[in-house]
């Protein structure tokens, strides 16, 4: 079963929709009303919900690394640069990751697209 994703508010809606069309459970931060949270709280919220956080905000890279350094657990972060990774590649790679990895494989991990 695919692991569930949470999309940061920086993520293009076409990525969210494309991943959903491939059968992945996706929650956009705006749907959860967590789109205005600071990055550390957004990462905690996605972890609380048991969702891997996908972001195109480079600040989330620093936040995930800070969590790792402090030993603070998080569900996982997947990052893709907005201008260097296409929507199609994001959809493909996120769908593949969600379908082939277990949530525990992503725990406390920071992964960069493309894979």
Short mmCIF file of N, CA and C in Angstrom, two decimals:
data_model
loop_
_atom_site.label_atom_id
_atom_site.label_comp_id
_atom_site.label_asym_id
_atom_site.label_seq_id
_atom_site.Cartn_x
_atom_site.Cartn_y
_atom_site.Cartn_z
N UNK A 1 0.85 -1.18 0.00
CA UNK A 1 0.00 0.00 0.00
C UNK A 1 0.89 1.25 0.00
N UNK A 2 0.61 2.20 -0.86
CA UNK A 2 1.44 3.41 -0.92
C UNK A 2 1.42 4.18 0.39
N UNK A 3 2.59 4.73 0.75
CA UNK A 3 2.59 5.56 1.95
C UNK A 3 1.96 6.91 1.62
N UNK A 4 1.31 7.52 2.59
CA UNK A 4 0.64 8.80 2.33
C UNK A 4 1.61 9.97 2.31
N UNK A 5 1.29 10.94 1.48
CA UNK A 5 2.10 12.13 1.33
C UNK A 5 1.36 13.36 1.83
N UNK A 6 2.14 14.35 2.23
CA UNK A 6 1.60 15.68 2.52
C UNK A 6 2.37 16.64 1.64
N UNK A 7 1.65 17.53 0.97
CA UNK A 7 2.26 18.50 0.08
C UNK A 7 2.36 19.86 0.75
N UNK A 8 3.57 20.39 0.78
CA UNK A 8 3.80 21.75 1.26
C UNK A 8 3.03 22.72 0.35
N UNK A 9 2.76 23.91 0.84
CA UNK A 9 1.98 24.85 0.04
C UNK A 9 2.76 25.39 -1.16
N UNK A 10 4.06 25.14 -1.24
CA UNK A 10 4.87 25.57 -2.37
C UNK A 10 4.73 24.63 -3.58
N UNK A 11 4.09 23.50 -3.40
CA UNK A 11 4.01 22.48 -4.45
C UNK A 11 2.91 22.83 -5.45
N UNK A 12 3.26 22.74 -6.72
CA UNK A 12 2.30 23.02 -7.80
C UNK A 12 1.14 22.02 -7.72
N UNK A 13 -0.06 22.50 -7.90
CA UNK A 13 -1.25 21.65 -7.80
C UNK A 13 -1.25 20.51 -8.82
N UNK A 14 -0.58 20.70 -9.96
CA UNK A 14 -0.51 19.63 -10.96
C UNK A 14 0.26 18.43 -10.43
N UNK A 15 1.24 18.66 -9.58
CA UNK A 15 1.98 17.55 -8.97
C UNK A 15 1.05 16.80 -8.02
N UNK A 16 0.37 17.55 -7.18
CA UNK A 16 -0.56 16.92 -6.23
C UNK A 16 -1.59 16.08 -6.97
N UNK A 17 -2.20 16.65 -7.97
CA UNK A 17 -3.24 15.94 -8.72
C UNK A 17 -2.67 14.73 -9.46
N UNK A 18 -1.51 14.89 -10.06
CA UNK A 18 -0.89 13.78 -10.80
C UNK A 18 -0.58 12.59 -9.91
N UNK A 19 -0.09 12.87 -8.72
CA UNK A 19 0.23 11.78 -7.78
C UNK A 19 -1.07 11.13 -7.30
N UNK A 20 -2.08 11.92 -7.04
CA UNK A 20 -3.38 11.36 -6.64
C UNK A 20 -3.94 10.45 -7.72
N UNK A 21 -3.82 10.87 -8.98
CA UNK A 21 -4.33 10.06 -10.09
C UNK A 21 -3.60 8.72 -10.22
N UNK A 22 -2.42 8.63 -9.64
CA UNK A 22 -1.65 7.38 -9.64
C UNK A 22 -1.92 6.55 -8.40
N UNK A 23 -2.93 6.92 -7.65
CA UNK A 23 -3.38 6.08 -6.54
C UNK A 23 -2.71 6.33 -5.20
N UNK A 24 -2.04 7.46 -5.06
CA UNK A 24 -1.36 7.77 -3.80
C UNK A 24 -2.25 8.68 -2.96
N UNK A 25 -2.31 8.40 -1.67
CA UNK A 25 -3.06 9.22 -0.72
C UNK A 25 -2.27 10.51 -0.48
N UNK A 26 -2.84 11.63 -0.89
CA UNK A 26 -2.15 12.92 -0.80
C UNK A 26 -3.03 13.92 -0.07
N UNK A 27 -2.41 14.65 0.84
CA UNK A 27 -3.08 15.73 1.56
C UNK A 27 -2.26 17.00 1.34
N UNK A 28 -2.89 18.03 0.80
CA UNK A 28 -2.20 19.31 0.64
C UNK A 28 -2.27 20.07 1.96
N UNK A 29 -1.19 20.77 2.29
CA UNK A 29 -1.15 21.53 3.54
C UNK A 29 -2.33 22.49 3.64
N UNK A 30 -2.74 23.04 2.53
CA UNK A 30 -3.86 23.98 2.56
C UNK A 30 -5.16 23.28 2.96
N UNK A 31 -5.32 22.02 2.58
CA UNK A 31 -6.51 21.26 2.96
C UNK A 31 -6.54 21.02 4.46
N UNK A 32 -5.38 20.88 5.04
CA UNK A 32 -5.23 20.61 6.47
C UNK A 32 -5.18 21.91 7.28
N UNK A 33 -5.19 23.03 6.57
CA UNK A 33 -5.06 24.36 7.18
C UNK A 33 -3.72 24.52 7.90
N UNK A 34 -2.72 23.80 7.43
CA UNK A 34 -1.39 23.92 8.01
C UNK A 34 -0.44 24.66 7.06
N UNK A 35 -1.00 25.29 6.04
CA UNK A 35 -0.19 25.97 5.04
C UNK A 35 0.49 27.23 5.55
N UNK A 36 0.08 27.75 6.69
CA UNK A 36 0.71 28.95 7.24
C UNK A 36 1.65 28.63 8.40
N UNK A 37 1.79 27.36 8.71
CA UNK A 37 2.69 26.97 9.81
C UNK A 37 4.15 27.22 9.43
N UNK A 38 4.98 27.57 10.40
CA UNK A 38 6.41 27.61 10.12
C UNK A 38 6.90 26.20 9.75
N UNK A 39 8.02 26.14 9.05
CA UNK A 39 8.50 24.86 8.52
C UNK A 39 8.67 23.78 9.58
N UNK A 40 9.19 24.13 10.76
CA UNK A 40 9.37 23.10 11.77
C UNK A 40 8.04 22.53 12.24
N UNK A 41 7.04 23.38 12.39
CA UNK A 41 5.72 22.90 12.80
C UNK A 41 5.02 22.12 11.69
N UNK A 42 5.26 22.51 10.43
CA UNK A 42 4.70 21.75 9.32
C UNK A 42 5.29 20.35 9.29
N UNK A 43 6.58 20.25 9.54
CA UNK A 43 7.23 18.94 9.57
C UNK A 43 6.70 18.11 10.74
N UNK A 44 6.48 18.73 11.86
CA UNK A 44 5.88 18.01 13.00
C UNK A 44 4.44 17.58 12.66
N UNK A 45 3.70 18.45 11.99
CA UNK A 45 2.31 18.13 11.64
C UNK A 45 2.26 16.94 10.67
N UNK A 46 3.11 16.94 9.66
CA UNK A 46 3.10 15.81 8.71
C UNK A 46 3.47 14.52 9.43
N UNK A 47 4.38 14.61 10.39
CA UNK A 47 4.79 13.44 11.17
C UNK A 47 3.63 12.96 12.04
N UNK A 48 2.94 13.90 12.66
CA UNK A 48 1.78 13.56 13.50
C UNK A 48 0.72 12.82 12.68
N UNK A 49 0.58 13.21 11.41
CA UNK A 49 -0.41 12.58 10.52
C UNK A 49 0.14 11.31 9.86
N UNK A 50 1.42 11.01 10.07
CA UNK A 50 2.02 9.83 9.46
C UNK A 50 2.22 9.97 7.97
N UNK A 51 2.51 11.20 7.51
CA UNK A 51 2.66 11.48 6.09
C UNK A 51 4.06 11.99 5.79
N UNK A 52 4.64 11.49 4.71
CA UNK A 52 5.92 11.99 4.23
C UNK A 52 5.64 13.37 3.63
N UNK A 53 6.47 14.34 3.94
CA UNK A 53 6.27 15.71 3.46
C UNK A 53 7.05 15.92 2.18
N UNK A 54 6.35 16.37 1.13
CA UNK A 54 7.00 16.75 -0.12
C UNK A 54 7.02 18.27 -0.19
N UNK A 55 8.19 18.81 -0.53
CA UNK A 55 8.32 20.26 -0.60
C UNK A 55 9.22 20.66 -1.76
N UNK A 56 9.01 21.87 -2.21
CA UNK A 56 9.89 22.50 -3.18
C UNK A 56 10.47 23.78 -2.58
N UNK A 57 10.46 23.84 -1.27
CA UNK A 57 10.97 24.97 -0.50
C UNK A 57 12.30 24.55 0.12
N UNK A 58 13.38 25.20 -0.29
CA UNK A 58 14.71 24.80 0.20
C UNK A 58 14.87 24.99 1.70
N UNK A 59 14.05 25.83 2.32
CA UNK A 59 14.12 25.98 3.77
C UNK A 59 13.80 24.67 4.48
N UNK A 60 12.98 23.83 3.84
CA UNK A 60 12.63 22.54 4.45
C UNK A 60 13.83 21.61 4.52
N UNK A 61 14.79 21.79 3.61
CA UNK A 61 16.02 20.99 3.67
C UNK A 61 16.75 21.29 4.97
N UNK A 62 16.92 22.57 5.25
CA UNK A 62 17.61 22.97 6.49
C UNK A 62 16.85 22.47 7.72
N UNK A 63 15.53 22.55 7.67
CA UNK A 63 14.73 22.12 8.82
C UNK A 63 14.86 20.62 9.05
N UNK A 64 14.79 19.83 7.97
CA UNK A 64 14.94 18.38 8.10
C UNK A 64 16.32 18.03 8.65
N UNK A 65 17.34 18.73 8.19
CA UNK A 65 18.70 18.46 8.69
C UNK A 65 18.82 18.84 10.16
N UNK A 66 18.16 19.92 10.56
CA UNK A 66 18.17 20.32 11.98
C UNK A 66 17.48 19.26 12.83
N UNK A 67 16.37 18.70 12.34
CA UNK A 67 15.69 17.62 13.06
C UNK A 67 16.63 16.43 13.20
N UNK A 68 17.34 16.08 12.12
CA UNK A 68 18.27 14.97 12.17
C UNK A 68 19.37 15.21 13.20
N UNK A 69 19.92 16.42 13.20
CA UNK A 69 21.01 16.75 14.14
C UNK A 69 20.54 16.69 15.59
N UNK A 70 19.30 17.11 15.83
CA UNK A 70 18.76 17.09 17.20
C UNK A 70 18.24 15.72 17.60
N UNK A 71 18.11 14.83 16.62
CA UNK A 71 17.54 13.52 16.90
C UNK A 71 16.04 13.57 17.09
N UNK A 72 15.42 14.62 16.54
CA UNK A 72 13.96 14.75 16.62
C UNK A 72 13.34 13.96 15.47
N UNK A 73 12.51 12.98 15.78
CA UNK A 73 11.96 12.13 14.72
C UNK A 73 10.98 12.88 13.81
N UNK A 74 11.01 12.49 12.55
CA UNK A 74 10.04 13.01 11.57
C UNK A 74 9.76 11.94 10.54
N UNK A 75 8.62 12.05 9.89
CA UNK A 75 8.17 11.01 8.97
C UNK A 75 9.02 10.90 7.72
N UNK A 76 9.67 11.98 7.34
CA UNK A 76 10.50 12.00 6.14
C UNK A 76 10.16 13.19 5.28
N UNK A 77 11.15 13.63 4.50
CA UNK A 77 10.98 14.76 3.60
C UNK A 77 11.52 14.37 2.23
N UNK A 78 10.75 14.67 1.21
CA UNK A 78 11.20 14.54 -0.17
C UNK A 78 11.21 15.95 -0.74
N UNK A 79 12.31 16.30 -1.40
CA UNK A 79 12.49 17.65 -1.92
C UNK A 79 12.81 17.61 -3.41
N UNK A 80 12.24 18.57 -4.14
CA UNK A 80 12.59 18.77 -5.55
C UNK A 80 12.66 20.28 -5.80
N UNK A 81 13.70 20.70 -6.48
CA UNK A 81 13.85 22.11 -6.81
C UNK A 81 12.79 22.50 -7.85
N UNK A 82 12.15 23.63 -7.63
CA UNK A 82 11.04 24.07 -8.50
C UNK A 82 11.46 24.26 -9.95
N UNK A 83 12.67 24.72 -10.18
CA UNK A 83 13.09 25.05 -11.54
C UNK A 83 13.94 23.96 -12.20
N UNK A 84 14.35 22.96 -11.43
CA UNK A 84 15.25 21.96 -11.99
C UNK A 84 14.62 20.58 -12.15
N UNK A 85 13.44 20.38 -11.59
CA UNK A 85 12.77 19.09 -11.71
C UNK A 85 11.37 19.35 -12.25
N UNK A 86 11.02 18.70 -13.34
CA UNK A 86 9.73 18.96 -13.98
C UNK A 86 8.57 18.38 -13.17
N UNK A 87 7.40 18.87 -13.46
CA UNK A 87 6.18 18.34 -12.84
C UNK A 87 6.06 16.85 -13.11
N UNK A 88 6.28 16.45 -14.34
CA UNK A 88 6.17 15.04 -14.70
C UNK A 88 7.12 14.14 -13.94
N UNK A 89 8.36 14.59 -13.78
CA UNK A 89 9.33 13.81 -13.02
C UNK A 89 8.92 13.73 -11.55
N UNK A 90 8.43 14.83 -11.00
CA UNK A 90 7.96 14.81 -9.61
C UNK A 90 6.83 13.80 -9.45
N UNK A 91 5.88 13.82 -10.35
CA UNK A 91 4.74 12.90 -10.27
C UNK A 91 5.23 11.46 -10.36
N UNK A 92 6.06 11.19 -11.33
CA UNK A 92 6.57 9.82 -11.51
C UNK A 92 7.35 9.34 -10.29
N UNK A 93 8.31 10.15 -9.85
CA UNK A 93 9.17 9.73 -8.75
C UNK A 93 8.43 9.63 -7.43
N UNK A 94 7.55 10.59 -7.14
CA UNK A 94 6.78 10.51 -5.89
C UNK A 94 5.88 9.29 -5.88
N UNK A 95 5.25 9.01 -7.01
CA UNK A 95 4.38 7.84 -7.10
C UNK A 95 5.17 6.55 -6.90
N UNK A 96 6.33 6.47 -7.55
CA UNK A 96 7.17 5.29 -7.41
C UNK A 96 7.64 5.10 -5.97
N UNK A 97 8.09 6.19 -5.36
CA UNK A 97 8.54 6.10 -3.96
C UNK A 97 7.42 5.65 -3.05
N UNK A 98 6.26 6.28 -3.21
CA UNK A 98 5.13 5.96 -2.34
C UNK A 98 4.70 4.51 -2.48
N UNK A 99 4.83 3.96 -3.66
CA UNK A 99 4.38 2.60 -3.90
C UNK A 99 5.42 1.53 -3.56
N UNK A 100 6.70 1.92 -3.49
CA UNK A 100 7.74 0.91 -3.30
C UNK A 100 8.49 0.99 -1.98
N UNK A 101 8.29 2.04 -1.24
CA UNK A 101 8.95 2.16 0.06
C UNK A 101 7.91 2.05 1.17
N UNK A 102 8.35 1.56 2.28
CA UNK A 102 7.51 1.53 3.47
C UNK A 102 7.74 2.83 4.25
N UNK A 103 6.75 3.28 5.02
CA UNK A 103 6.94 4.51 5.80
C UNK A 103 8.21 4.48 6.66
N UNK A 104 8.54 3.32 7.22
CA UNK A 104 9.73 3.25 8.07
C UNK A 104 11.03 3.43 7.26
N UNK A 105 10.98 3.17 5.94
CA UNK A 105 12.14 3.42 5.09
C UNK A 105 12.44 4.91 4.98
N UNK A 106 11.41 5.73 5.11
CA UNK A 106 11.57 7.17 4.96
C UNK A 106 11.73 7.90 6.30
N UNK A 107 11.51 7.21 7.41
CA UNK A 107 11.58 7.86 8.72
C UNK A 107 12.92 8.55 8.91
N UNK A 108 12.86 9.82 9.26
CA UNK A 108 14.03 10.65 9.56
C UNK A 108 14.96 10.84 8.36
N UNK A 109 14.44 10.64 7.16
CA UNK A 109 15.25 10.73 5.95
C UNK A 109 14.89 11.98 5.15
N UNK A 110 15.86 12.49 4.42
CA UNK A 110 15.71 13.58 3.47
C UNK A 110 16.13 13.03 2.12
N UNK A 111 15.21 13.05 1.17
CA UNK A 111 15.45 12.47 -0.14
C UNK A 111 15.25 13.55 -1.20
N UNK A 112 16.11 13.55 -2.21
CA UNK A 112 16.04 14.54 -3.26
C UNK A 112 15.58 13.91 -4.57
N UNK A 113 14.69 14.61 -5.28
CA UNK A 113 14.28 14.20 -6.61
C UNK A 113 15.12 14.98 -7.63
N UNK A 114 15.39 14.40 -8.80
CA UNK A 114 14.90 13.11 -9.27
C UNK A 114 15.68 11.95 -8.64
N UNK A 115 15.01 10.79 -8.60
CA UNK A 115 15.66 9.61 -8.03
C UNK A 115 16.36 8.83 -9.14
#
